[in-house]
mmCIF file of C-alpha atoms and ligand atoms in Angstrom:
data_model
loop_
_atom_site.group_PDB
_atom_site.id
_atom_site.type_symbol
_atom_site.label_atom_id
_atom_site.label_comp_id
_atom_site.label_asym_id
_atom_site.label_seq_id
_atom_site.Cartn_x
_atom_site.Cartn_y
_atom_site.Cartn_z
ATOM 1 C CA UNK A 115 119.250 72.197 123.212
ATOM 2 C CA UNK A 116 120.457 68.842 124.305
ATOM 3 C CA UNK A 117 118.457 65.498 122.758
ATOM 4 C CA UNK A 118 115.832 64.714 124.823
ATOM 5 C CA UNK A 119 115.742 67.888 126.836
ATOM 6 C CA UNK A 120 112.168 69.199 126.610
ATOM 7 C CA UNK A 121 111.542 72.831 125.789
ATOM 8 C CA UNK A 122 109.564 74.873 128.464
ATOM 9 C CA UNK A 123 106.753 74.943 124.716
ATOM 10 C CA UNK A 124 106.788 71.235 124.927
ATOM 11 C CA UNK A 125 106.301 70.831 128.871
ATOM 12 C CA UNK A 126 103.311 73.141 128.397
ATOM 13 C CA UNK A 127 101.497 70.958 125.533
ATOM 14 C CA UNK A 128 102.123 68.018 127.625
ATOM 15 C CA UNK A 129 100.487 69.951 130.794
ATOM 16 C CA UNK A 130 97.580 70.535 128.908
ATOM 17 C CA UNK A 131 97.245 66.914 127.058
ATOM 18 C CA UNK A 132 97.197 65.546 130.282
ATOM 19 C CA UNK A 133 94.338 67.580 131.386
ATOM 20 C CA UNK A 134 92.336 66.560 128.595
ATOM 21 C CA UNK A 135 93.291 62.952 129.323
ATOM 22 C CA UNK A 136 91.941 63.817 133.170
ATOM 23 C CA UNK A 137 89.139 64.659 131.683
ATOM 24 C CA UNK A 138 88.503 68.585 132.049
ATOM 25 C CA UNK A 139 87.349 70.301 129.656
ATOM 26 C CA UNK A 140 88.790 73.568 130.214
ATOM 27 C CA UNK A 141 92.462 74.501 131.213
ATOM 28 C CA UNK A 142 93.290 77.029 134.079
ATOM 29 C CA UNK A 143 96.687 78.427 132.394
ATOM 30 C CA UNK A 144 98.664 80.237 134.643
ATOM 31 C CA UNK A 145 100.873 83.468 133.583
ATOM 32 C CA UNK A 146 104.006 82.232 132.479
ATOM 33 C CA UNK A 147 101.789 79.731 129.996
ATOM 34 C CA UNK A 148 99.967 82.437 128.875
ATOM 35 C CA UNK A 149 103.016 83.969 127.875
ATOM 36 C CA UNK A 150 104.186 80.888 125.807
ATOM 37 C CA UNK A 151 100.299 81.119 124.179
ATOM 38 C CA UNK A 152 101.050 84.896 123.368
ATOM 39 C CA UNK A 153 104.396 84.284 121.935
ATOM 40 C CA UNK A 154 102.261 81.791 120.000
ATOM 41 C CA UNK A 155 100.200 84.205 118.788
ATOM 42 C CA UNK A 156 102.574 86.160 117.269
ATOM 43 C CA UNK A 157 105.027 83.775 115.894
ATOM 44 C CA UNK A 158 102.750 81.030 114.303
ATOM 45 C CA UNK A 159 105.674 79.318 112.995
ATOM 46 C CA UNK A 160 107.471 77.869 115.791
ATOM 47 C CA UNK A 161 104.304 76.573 117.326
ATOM 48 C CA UNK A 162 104.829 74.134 114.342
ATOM 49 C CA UNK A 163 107.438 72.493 116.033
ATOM 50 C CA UNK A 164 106.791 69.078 116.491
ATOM 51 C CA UNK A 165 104.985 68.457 119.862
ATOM 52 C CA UNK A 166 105.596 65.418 121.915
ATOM 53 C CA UNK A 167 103.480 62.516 121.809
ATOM 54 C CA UNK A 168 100.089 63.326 123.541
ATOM 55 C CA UNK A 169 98.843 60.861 125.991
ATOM 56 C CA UNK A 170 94.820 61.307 124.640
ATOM 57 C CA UNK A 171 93.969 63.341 121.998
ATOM 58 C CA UNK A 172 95.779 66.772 122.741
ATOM 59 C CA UNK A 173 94.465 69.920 124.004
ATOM 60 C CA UNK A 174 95.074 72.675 121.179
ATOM 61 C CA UNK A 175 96.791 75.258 122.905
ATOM 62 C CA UNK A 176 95.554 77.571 120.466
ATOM 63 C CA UNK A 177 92.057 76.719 122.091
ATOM 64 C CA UNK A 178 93.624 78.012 125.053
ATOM 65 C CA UNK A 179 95.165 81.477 123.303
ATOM 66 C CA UNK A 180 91.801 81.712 121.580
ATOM 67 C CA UNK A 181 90.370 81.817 125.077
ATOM 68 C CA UNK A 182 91.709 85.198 125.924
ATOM 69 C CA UNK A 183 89.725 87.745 125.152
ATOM 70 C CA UNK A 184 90.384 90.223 121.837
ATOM 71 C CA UNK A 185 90.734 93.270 123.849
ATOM 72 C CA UNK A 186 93.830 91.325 125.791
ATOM 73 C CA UNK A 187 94.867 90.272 122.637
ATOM 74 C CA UNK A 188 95.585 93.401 120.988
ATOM 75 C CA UNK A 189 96.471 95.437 124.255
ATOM 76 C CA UNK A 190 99.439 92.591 124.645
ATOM 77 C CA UNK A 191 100.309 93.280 121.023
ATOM 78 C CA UNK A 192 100.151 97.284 121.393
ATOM 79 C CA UNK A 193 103.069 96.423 124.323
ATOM 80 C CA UNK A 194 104.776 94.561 121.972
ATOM 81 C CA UNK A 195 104.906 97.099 119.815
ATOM 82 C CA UNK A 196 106.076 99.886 121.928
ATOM 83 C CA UNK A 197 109.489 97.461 122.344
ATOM 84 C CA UNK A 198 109.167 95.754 118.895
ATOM 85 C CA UNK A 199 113.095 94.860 118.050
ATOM 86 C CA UNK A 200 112.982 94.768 114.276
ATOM 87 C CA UNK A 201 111.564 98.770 113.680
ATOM 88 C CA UNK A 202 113.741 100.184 115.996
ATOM 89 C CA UNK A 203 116.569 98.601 115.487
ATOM 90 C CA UNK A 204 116.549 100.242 111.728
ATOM 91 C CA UNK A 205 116.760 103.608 113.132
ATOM 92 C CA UNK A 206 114.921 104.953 110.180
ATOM 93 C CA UNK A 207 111.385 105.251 112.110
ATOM 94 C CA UNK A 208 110.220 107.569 114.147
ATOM 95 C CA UNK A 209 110.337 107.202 117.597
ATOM 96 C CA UNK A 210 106.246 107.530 118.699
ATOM 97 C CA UNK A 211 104.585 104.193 117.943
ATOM 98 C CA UNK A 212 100.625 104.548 116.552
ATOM 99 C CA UNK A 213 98.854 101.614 116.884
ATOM 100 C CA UNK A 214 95.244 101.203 115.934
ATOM 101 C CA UNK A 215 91.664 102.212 116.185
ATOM 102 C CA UNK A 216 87.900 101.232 116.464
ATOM 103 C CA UNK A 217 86.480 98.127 116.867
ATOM 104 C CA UNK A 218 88.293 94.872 117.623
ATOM 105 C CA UNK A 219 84.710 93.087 117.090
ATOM 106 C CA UNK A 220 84.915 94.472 113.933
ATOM 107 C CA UNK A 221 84.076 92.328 111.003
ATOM 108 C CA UNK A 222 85.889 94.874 108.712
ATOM 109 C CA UNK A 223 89.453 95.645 108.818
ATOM 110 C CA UNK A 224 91.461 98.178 106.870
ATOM 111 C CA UNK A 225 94.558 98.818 106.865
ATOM 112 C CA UNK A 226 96.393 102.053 105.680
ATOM 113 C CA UNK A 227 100.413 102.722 105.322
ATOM 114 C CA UNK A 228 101.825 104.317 107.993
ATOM 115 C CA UNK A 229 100.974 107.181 110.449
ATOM 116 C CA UNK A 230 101.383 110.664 109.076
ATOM 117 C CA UNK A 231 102.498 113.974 110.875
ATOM 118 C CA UNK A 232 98.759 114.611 112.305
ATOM 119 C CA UNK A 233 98.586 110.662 113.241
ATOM 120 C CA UNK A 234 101.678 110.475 115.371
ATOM 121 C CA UNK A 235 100.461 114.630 117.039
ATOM 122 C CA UNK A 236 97.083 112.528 117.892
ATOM 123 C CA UNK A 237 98.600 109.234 118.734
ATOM 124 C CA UNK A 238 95.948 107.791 116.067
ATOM 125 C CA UNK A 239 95.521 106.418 112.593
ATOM 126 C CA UNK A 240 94.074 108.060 109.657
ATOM 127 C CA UNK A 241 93.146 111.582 111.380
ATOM 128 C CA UNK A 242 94.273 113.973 109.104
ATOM 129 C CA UNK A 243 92.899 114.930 105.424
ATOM 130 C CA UNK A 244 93.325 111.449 104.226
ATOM 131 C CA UNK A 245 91.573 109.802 107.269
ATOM 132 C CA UNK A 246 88.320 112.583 106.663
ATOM 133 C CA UNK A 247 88.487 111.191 103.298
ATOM 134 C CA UNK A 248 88.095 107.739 104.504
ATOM 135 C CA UNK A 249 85.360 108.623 107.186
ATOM 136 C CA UNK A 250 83.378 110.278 104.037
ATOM 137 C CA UNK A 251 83.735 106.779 102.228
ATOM 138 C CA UNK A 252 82.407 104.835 105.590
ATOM 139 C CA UNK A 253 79.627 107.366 105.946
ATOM 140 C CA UNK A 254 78.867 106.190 102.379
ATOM 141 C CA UNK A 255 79.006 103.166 103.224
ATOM 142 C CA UNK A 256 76.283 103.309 106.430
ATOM 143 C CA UNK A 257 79.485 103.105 108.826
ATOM 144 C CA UNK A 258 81.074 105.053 111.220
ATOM 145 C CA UNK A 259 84.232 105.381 111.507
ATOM 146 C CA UNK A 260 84.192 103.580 115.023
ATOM 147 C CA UNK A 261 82.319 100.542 113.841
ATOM 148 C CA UNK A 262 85.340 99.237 111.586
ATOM 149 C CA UNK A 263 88.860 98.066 112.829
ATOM 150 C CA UNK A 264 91.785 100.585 111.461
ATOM 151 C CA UNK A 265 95.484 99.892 111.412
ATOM 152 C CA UNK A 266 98.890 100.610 109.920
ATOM 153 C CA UNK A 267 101.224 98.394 108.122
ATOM 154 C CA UNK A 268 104.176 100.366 109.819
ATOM 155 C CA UNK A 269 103.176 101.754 112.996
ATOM 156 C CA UNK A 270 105.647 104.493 112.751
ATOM 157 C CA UNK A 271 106.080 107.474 111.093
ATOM 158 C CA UNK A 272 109.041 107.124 108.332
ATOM 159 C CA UNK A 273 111.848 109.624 109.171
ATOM 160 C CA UNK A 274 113.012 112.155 106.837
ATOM 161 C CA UNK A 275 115.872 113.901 108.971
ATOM 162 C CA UNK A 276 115.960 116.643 111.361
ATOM 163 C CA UNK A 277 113.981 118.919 108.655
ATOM 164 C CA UNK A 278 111.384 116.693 108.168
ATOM 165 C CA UNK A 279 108.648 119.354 109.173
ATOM 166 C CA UNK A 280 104.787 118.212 108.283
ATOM 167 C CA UNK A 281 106.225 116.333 105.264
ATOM 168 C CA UNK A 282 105.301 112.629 105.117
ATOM 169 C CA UNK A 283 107.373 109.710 102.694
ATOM 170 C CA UNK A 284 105.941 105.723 102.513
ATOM 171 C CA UNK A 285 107.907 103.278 104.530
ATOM 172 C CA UNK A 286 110.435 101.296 102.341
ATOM 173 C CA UNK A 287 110.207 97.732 101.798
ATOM 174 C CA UNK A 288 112.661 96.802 104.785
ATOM 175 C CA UNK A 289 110.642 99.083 107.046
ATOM 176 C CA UNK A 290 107.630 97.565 106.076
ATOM 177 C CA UNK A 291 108.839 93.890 106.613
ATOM 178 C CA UNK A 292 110.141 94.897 110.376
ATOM 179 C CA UNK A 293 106.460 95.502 110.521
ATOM 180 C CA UNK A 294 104.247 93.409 109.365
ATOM 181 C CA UNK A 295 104.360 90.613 111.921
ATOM 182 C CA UNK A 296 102.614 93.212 113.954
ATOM 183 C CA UNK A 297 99.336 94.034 111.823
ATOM 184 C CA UNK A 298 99.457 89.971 110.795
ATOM 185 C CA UNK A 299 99.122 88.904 114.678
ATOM 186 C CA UNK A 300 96.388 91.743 115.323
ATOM 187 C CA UNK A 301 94.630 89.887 112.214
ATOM 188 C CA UNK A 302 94.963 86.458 113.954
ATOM 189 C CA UNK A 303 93.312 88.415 117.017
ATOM 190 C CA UNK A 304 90.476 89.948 115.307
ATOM 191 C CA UNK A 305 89.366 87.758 112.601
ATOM 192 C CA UNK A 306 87.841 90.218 110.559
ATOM 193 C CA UNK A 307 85.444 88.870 107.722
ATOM 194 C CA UNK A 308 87.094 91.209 105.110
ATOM 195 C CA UNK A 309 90.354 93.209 105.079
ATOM 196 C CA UNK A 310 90.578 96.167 102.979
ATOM 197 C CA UNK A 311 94.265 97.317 102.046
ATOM 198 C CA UNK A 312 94.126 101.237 101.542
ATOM 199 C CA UNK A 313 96.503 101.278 98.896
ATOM 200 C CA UNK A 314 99.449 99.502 97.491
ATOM 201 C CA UNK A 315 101.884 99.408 100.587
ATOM 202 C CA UNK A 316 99.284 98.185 102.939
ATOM 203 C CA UNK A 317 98.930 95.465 99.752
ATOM 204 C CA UNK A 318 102.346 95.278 99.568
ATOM 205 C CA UNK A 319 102.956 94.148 103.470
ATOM 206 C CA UNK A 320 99.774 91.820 103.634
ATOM 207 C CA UNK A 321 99.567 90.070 100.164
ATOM 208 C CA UNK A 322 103.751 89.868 99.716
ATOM 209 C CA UNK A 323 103.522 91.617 96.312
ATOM 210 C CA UNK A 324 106.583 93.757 95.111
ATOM 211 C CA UNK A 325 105.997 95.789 92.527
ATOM 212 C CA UNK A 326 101.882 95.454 91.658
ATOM 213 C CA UNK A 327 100.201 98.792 90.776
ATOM 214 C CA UNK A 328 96.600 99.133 92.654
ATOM 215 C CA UNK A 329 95.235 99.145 89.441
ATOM 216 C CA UNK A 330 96.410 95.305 88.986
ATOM 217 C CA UNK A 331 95.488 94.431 91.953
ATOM 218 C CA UNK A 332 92.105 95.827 93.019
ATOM 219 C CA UNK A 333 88.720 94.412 91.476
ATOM 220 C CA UNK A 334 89.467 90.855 92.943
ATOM 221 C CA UNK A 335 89.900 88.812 95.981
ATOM 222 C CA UNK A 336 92.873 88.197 97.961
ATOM 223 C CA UNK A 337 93.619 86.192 100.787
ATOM 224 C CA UNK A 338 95.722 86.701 103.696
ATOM 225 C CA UNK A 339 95.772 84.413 106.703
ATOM 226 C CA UNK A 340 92.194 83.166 105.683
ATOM 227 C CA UNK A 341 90.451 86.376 105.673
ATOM 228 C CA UNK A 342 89.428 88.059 102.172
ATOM 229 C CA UNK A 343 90.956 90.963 101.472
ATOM 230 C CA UNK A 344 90.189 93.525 98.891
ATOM 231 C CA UNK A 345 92.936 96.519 97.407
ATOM 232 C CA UNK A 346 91.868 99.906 96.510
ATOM 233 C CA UNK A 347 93.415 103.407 96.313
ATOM 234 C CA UNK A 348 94.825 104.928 99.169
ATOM 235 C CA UNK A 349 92.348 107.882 100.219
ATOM 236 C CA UNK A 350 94.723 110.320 99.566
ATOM 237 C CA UNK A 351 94.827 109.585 96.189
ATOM 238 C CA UNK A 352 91.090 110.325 96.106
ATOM 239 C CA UNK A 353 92.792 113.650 97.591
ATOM 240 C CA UNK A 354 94.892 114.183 94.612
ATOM 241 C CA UNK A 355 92.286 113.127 92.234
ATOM 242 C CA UNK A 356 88.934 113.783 92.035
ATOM 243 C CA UNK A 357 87.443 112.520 88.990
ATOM 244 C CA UNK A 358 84.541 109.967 89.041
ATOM 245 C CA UNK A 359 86.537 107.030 87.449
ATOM 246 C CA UNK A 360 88.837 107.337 90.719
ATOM 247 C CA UNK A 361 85.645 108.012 92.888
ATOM 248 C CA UNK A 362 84.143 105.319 91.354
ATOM 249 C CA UNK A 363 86.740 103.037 91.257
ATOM 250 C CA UNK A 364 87.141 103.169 95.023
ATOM 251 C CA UNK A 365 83.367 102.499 95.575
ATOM 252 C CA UNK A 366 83.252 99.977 93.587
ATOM 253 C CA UNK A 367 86.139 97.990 95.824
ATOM 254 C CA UNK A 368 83.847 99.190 98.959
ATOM 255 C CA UNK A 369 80.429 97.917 97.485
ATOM 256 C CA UNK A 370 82.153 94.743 96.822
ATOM 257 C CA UNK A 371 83.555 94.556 100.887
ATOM 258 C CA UNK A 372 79.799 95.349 101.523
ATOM 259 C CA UNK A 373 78.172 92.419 99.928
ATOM 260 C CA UNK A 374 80.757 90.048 101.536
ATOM 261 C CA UNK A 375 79.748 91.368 104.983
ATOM 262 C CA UNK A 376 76.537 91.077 104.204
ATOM 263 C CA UNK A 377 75.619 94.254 104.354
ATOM 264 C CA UNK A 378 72.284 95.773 102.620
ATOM 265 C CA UNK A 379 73.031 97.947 99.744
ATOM 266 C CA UNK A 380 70.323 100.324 98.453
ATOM 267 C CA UNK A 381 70.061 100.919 94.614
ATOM 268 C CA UNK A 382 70.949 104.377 94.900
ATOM 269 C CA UNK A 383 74.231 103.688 96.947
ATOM 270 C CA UNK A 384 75.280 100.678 94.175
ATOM 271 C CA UNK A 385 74.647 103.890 91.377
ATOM 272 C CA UNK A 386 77.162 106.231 93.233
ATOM 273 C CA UNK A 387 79.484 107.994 91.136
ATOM 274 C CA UNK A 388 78.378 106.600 88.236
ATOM 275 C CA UNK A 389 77.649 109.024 85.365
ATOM 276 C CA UNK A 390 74.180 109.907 85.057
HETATM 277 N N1 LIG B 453 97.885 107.415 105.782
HETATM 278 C C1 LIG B 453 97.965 106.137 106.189
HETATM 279 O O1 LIG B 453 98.204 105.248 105.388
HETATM 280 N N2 LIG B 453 97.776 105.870 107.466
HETATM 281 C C2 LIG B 453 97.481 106.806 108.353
HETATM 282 O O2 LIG B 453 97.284 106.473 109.506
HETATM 283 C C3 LIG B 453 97.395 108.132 107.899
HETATM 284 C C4 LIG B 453 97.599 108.415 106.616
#
């Protein structure tokens, strides 16, 4: 860009500074700004380029993104993701995209691996044996399954060749990075009170850890863009193992996203599998 040239991000900030200056107290942002505020929304980054000098104290255009509703929030982002560069340009995905599911009110978010073979037949996260797992561990919890917010870290289903069959594999670390802008901009829409990652890639993708077990990393807070965020096993390790440590283990991560969501728990739920 030449010096001095403005960029079509700058001309908008000054647009809406000089509204504020004018005095109104709301901005009418036409389409092509609201595409600047999405591409905002997903790339946080460059809207820390410097803005110009603001004539009176500048309207946010964040205020102006955050006036869009959730819904049109995440049903831009689901677009996005159906032409999203970075996975398909790997050509080790999958070609059906799975985005989400539930509530984008939610105040709790989890977020699994990837889809599975029944998850990219239904076009929806966690449906198969792992995702009854999970909707046994909401029911325990006083939640239904369509009360919480549910997403992927990759929103693909990892190939495996042209004899893949029913058989599943965890996306690699690349795959995973060509994905996580995705579930990090769906956070930004939904500001959930508390994330929980089901298991260590989801943990991997939203915490930037490498090699940590879920054993090292559960029983504590985390942070990711703000929100708390809790690790525990995947549910289809729960599928693999049934003992009461792993039961309990698990639980224990859940009781603990309960109490920072406020929600009531009753003596016998904080005794469950717990040996009597
Ligand atoms: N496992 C996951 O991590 N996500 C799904 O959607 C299904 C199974």
């Amino acid at each position: 860009m030449l010096a001095g040239m403005k960029t079509i991000r700058q001309l908008t900030v000054e647009s809406l500074a000089h509204m504020a200056a004018q005095g109104s107290p709301r901005a009418v942002v036409d389409e092509s700004a609201r595409a600047i505020l999405r591409e905002w929304m997903l790339h946080p980054r460059k809207a820390a380029e410097p803005a110009p000098p603001a004539p009176a104290p500048p309207v946010q255009p964040k205020s102006a993104a955050a006036e869009m509703g959730v819904e049109e929030k995440l049903a831009y982002l689901r677009e996005r993701a159906l032409h999203w560069k970075p996975a398909l340009a790997l050509g080790t995905l999958r070609e059906k995209m799975v985005f989400a599911t539930g509530d984008p009110h939610a105040r709790l978010m989890l977020v699994g691996e990837a889809p599975g073979y029944d998850e990219e037949r239904l076009g929806e996260p966690f449906v198969g044996r792992a995702g009854q797992k999970l909707n046994q561990v909401l029911a325990a919890m006083g939640l239904e399954r369509g009360a919480v917010y549910i997403s992927n870290i990759c929103k693909w289903r990892p190939a495996m060749g042209p004899q893949q069959g029913m058989a599943n594999r965890p996306p690699t670390a690349e795959e995973i990075a060509a994905c996580v802008q995705l579930v990090l901009a769906e956070i930004r829409a939904i500001r959930p009170q508390c994330i929980v990652c089901l298991g260590g890639t989801a943990a991997k993708g939203l915490l930037g850890v490498e090699n940590a077990s879920v054993g090292s990393l559960r029983g504590k807070w985390h942070d990711c863009q703000g929100v708390p965020v809790r690790v525990t096993y995947h549910p289809s390790y729960l599928l693999r193992n049934e003992s009461l440590s792993a039961r309990r283990a698990v639980w224990e991560d859940m009781l603990a996203a309960m109490e920072a969501l406020g929600m009531p728990v009753s003596e016998k739920q904080r005794r469950y599998f717990l040996p009597s």
